[in-house]
PDB file of C-alpha atoms in Angstrom:
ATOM      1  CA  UNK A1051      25.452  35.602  -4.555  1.00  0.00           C
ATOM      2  CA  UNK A1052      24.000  32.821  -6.637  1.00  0.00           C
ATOM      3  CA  UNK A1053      20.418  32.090  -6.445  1.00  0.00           C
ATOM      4  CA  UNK A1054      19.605  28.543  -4.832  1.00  0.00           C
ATOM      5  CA  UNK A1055      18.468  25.506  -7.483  1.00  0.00           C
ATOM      6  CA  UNK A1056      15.761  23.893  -6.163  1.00  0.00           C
ATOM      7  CA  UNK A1057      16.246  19.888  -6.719  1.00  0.00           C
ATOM      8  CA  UNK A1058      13.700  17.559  -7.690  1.00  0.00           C
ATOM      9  CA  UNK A1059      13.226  14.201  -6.040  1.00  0.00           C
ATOM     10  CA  UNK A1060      11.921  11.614  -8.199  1.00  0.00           C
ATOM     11  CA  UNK A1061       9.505   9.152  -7.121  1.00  0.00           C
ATOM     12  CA  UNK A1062      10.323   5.723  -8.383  1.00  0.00           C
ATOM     13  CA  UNK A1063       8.588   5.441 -11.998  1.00  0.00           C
ATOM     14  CA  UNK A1064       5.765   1.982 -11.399  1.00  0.00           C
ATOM     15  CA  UNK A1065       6.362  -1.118 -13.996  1.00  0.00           C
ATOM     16  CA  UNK A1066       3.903  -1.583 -16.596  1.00  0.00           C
ATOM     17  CA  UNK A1067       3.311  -5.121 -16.434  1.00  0.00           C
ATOM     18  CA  UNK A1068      -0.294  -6.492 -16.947  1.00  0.00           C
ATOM     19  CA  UNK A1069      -2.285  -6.598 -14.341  1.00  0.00           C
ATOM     20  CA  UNK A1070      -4.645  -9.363 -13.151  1.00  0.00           C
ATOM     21  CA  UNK A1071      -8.363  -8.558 -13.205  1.00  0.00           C
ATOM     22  CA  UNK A1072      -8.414  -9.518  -9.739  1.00  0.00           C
ATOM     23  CA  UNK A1073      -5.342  -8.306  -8.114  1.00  0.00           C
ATOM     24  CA  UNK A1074      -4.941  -5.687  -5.520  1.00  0.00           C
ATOM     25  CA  UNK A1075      -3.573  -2.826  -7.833  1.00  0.00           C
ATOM     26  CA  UNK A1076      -6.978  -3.042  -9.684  1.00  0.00           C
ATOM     27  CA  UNK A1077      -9.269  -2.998  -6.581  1.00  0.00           C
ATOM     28  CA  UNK A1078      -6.892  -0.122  -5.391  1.00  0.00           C
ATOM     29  CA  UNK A1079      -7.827   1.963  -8.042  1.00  0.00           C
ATOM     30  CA  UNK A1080     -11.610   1.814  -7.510  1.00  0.00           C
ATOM     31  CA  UNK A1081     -13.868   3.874  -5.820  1.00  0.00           C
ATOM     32  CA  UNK A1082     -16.000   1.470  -3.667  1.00  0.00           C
ATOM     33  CA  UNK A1083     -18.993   3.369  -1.783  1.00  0.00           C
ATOM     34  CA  UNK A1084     -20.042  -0.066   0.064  1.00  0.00           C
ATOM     35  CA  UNK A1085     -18.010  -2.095   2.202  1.00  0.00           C
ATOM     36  CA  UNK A1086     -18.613  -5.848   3.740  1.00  0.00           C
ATOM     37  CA  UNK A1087     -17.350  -7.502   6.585  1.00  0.00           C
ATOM     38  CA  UNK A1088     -17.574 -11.083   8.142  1.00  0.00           C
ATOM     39  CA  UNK A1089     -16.665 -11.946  11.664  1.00  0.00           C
ATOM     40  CA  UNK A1090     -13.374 -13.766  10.620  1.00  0.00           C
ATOM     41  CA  UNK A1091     -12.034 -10.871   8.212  1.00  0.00           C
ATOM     42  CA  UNK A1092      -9.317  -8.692  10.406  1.00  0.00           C
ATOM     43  CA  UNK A1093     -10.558  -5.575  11.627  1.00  0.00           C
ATOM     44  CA  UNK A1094      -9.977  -2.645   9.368  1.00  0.00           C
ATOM     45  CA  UNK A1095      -7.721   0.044  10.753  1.00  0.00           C
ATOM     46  CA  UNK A1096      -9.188   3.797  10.805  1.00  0.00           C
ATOM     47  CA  UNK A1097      -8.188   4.838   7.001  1.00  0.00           C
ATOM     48  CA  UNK A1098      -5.994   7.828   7.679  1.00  0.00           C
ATOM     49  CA  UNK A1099      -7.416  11.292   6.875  1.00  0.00           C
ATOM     50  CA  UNK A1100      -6.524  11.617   3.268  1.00  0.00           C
ATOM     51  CA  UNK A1101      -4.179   9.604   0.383  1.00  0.00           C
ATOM     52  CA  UNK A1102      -3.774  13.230  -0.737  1.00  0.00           C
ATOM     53  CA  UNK A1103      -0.202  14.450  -0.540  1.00  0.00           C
ATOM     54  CA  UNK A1104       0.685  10.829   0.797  1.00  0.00           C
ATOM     55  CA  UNK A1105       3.806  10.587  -0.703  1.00  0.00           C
ATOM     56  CA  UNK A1106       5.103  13.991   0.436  1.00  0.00           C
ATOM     57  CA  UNK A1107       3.519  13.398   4.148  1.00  0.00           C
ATOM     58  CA  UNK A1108       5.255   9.711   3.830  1.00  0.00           C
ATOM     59  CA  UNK A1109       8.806  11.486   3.200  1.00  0.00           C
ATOM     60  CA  UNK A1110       8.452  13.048   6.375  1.00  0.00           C
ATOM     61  CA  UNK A1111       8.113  10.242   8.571  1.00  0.00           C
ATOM     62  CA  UNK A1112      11.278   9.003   7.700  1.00  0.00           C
ATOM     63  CA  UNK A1113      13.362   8.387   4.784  1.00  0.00           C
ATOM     64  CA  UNK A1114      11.242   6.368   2.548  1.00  0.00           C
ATOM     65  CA  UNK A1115      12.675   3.177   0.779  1.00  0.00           C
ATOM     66  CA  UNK A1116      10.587   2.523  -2.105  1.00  0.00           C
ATOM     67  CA  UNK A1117       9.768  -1.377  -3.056  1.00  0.00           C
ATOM     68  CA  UNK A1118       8.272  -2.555  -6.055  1.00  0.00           C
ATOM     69  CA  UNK A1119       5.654  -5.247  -6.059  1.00  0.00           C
ATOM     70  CA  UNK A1120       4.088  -5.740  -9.287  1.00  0.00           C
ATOM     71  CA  UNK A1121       2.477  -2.215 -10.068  1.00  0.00           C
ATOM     72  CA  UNK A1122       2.550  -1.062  -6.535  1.00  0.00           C
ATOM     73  CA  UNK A1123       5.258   0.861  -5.055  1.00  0.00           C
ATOM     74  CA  UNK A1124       5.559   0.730  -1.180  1.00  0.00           C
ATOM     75  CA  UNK A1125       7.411   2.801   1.583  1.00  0.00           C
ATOM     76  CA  UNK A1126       8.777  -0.071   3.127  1.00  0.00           C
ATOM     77  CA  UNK A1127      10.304   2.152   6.171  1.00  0.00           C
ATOM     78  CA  UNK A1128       6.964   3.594   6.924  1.00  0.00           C
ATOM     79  CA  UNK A1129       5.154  -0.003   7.516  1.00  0.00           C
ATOM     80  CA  UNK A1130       3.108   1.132  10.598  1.00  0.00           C
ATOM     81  CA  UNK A1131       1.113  -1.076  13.280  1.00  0.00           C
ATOM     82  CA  UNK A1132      -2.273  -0.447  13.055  1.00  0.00           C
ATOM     83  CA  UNK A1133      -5.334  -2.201  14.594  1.00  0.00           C
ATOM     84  CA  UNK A1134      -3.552  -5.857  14.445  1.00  0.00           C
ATOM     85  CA  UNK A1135      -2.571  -5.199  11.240  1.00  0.00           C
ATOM     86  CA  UNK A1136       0.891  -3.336   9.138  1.00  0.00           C
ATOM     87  CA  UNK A1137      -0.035  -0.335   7.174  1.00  0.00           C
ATOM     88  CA  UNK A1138       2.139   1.465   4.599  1.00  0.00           C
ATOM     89  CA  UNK A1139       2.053   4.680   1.903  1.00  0.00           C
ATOM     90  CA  UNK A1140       1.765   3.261  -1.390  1.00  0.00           C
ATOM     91  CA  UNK A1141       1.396   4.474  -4.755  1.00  0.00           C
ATOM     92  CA  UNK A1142      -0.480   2.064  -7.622  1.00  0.00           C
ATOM     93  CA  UNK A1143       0.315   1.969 -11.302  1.00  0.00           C
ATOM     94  CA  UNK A1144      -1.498   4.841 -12.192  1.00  0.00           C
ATOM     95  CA  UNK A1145       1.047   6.899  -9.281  1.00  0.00           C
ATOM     96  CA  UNK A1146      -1.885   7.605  -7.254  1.00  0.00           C
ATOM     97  CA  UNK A1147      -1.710   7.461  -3.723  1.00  0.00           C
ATOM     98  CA  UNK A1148      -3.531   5.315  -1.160  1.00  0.00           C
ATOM     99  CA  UNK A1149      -2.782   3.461   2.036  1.00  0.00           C
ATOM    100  CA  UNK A1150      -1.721  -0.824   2.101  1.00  0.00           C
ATOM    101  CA  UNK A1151      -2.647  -3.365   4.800  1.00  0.00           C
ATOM    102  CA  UNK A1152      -1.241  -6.087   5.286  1.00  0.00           C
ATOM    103  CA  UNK A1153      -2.983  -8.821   8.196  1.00  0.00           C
ATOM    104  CA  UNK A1154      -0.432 -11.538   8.606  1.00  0.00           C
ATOM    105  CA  UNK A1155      -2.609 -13.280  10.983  1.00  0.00           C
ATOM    106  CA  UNK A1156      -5.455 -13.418   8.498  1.00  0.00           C
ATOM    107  CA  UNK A1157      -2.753 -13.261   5.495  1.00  0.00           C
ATOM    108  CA  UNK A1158      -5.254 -11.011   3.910  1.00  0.00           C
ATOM    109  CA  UNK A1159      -4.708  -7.327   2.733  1.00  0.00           C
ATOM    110  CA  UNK A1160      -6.763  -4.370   2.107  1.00  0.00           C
ATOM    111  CA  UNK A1161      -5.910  -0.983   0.385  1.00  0.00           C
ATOM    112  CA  UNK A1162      -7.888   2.434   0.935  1.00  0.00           C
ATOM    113  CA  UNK A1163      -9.889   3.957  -1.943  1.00  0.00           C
ATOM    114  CA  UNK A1164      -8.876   7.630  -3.772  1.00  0.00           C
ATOM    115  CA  UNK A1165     -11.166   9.249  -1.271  1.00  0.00           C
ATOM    116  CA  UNK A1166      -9.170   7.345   1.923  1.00  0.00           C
ATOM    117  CA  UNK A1167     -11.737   4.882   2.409  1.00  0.00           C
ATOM    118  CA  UNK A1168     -10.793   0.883   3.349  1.00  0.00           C
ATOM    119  CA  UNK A1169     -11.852  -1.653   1.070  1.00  0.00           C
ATOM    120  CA  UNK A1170     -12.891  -5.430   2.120  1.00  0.00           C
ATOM    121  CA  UNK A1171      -9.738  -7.814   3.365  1.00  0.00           C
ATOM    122  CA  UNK A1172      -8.957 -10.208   0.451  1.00  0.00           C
ATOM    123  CA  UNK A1173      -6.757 -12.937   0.180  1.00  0.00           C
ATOM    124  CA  UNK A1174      -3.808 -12.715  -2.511  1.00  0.00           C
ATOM    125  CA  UNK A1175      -4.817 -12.844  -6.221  1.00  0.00           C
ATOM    126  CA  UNK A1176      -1.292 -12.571  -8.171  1.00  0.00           C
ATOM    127  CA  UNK A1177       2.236 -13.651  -7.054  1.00  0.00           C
ATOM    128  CA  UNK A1178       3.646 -10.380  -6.344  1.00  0.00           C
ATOM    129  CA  UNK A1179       0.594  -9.978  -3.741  1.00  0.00           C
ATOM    130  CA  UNK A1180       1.943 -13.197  -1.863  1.00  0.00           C
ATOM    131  CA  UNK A1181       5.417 -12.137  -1.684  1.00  0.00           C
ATOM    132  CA  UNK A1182       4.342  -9.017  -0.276  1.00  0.00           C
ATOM    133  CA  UNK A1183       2.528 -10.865   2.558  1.00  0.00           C
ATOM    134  CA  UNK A1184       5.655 -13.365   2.563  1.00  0.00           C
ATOM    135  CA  UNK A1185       8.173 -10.832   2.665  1.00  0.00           C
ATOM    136  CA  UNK A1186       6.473  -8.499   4.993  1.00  0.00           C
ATOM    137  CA  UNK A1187       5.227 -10.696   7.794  1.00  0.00           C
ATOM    138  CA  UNK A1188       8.856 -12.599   7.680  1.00  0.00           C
ATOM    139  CA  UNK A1189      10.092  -9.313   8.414  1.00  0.00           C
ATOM    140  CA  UNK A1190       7.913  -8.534  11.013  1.00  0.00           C
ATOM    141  CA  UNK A1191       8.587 -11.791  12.597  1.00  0.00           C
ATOM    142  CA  UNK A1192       4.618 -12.865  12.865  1.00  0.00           C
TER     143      UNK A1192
END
């Protein structure tokens, strides 16, 4: 009897384009231990538990399809409602994984820091942010 292979699944390897001081990949990948809010920014969604394993825990949702926007790479099957808002497993440049929001209402989006934590709504900084919006609230018909 042979002895079973285990097989690898790759994850998707992230571009390596610049990236704008002020685009969401960069405030993904900080730690912010303050957040603000207004009374016109969307509500945030409760941050799920952890980013930790996301990827893995993402895979067993459903089967994952993998998009590329700029640096970011998002589980486009896994785009989940969430307090008036879409939210996705994503993994930044760096492959680290956090959680995307996306408020078409608002057009604004949000991502949660390494330790699960939402950030403040911002608007889009770089093109490939406003094609995510574009492309994801087209395809969510709002």
């Amino acid at each position: 009897m042979a002895a079973a292979t285990p097989t690898s699944s790759r994850e998707p390897v992230p571009s390596r384009e610049p990236i704008p001081s002020g685009s969401l990949a960069v405030r993904a990948t900080t730690s912010s231990s303050t957040s603000s809010s207004t009374s016109t920014a969307p509500q945030a969604a409760t941050a799920p538990a952890r980013a930790t394993g996301l990827a893995t825990r993402a895979g067993r949702l459903g089967k994952a399809d993998w998009r590329s926007y700029g640096p970011l790479q998002i589980d486009w099957s896994n785009w989940r409602p969430m307090g008036g808002s879409y939210v996705a497993p994503t993994l930044n440049g760096n492959g680290q994984a956090l959680y995307l929001a996306v408020n078409c209402g608002a057009r604004k989006i949000n991502a949660t820091s390494q330790s699960g934590q939402w950030k403040s709504w911002d608007s889009p900084q770089t093109d490939f942010e406003q094609r995510l919006i574009s492309d994801l609230c087209r395809a969510k018909g709002t």
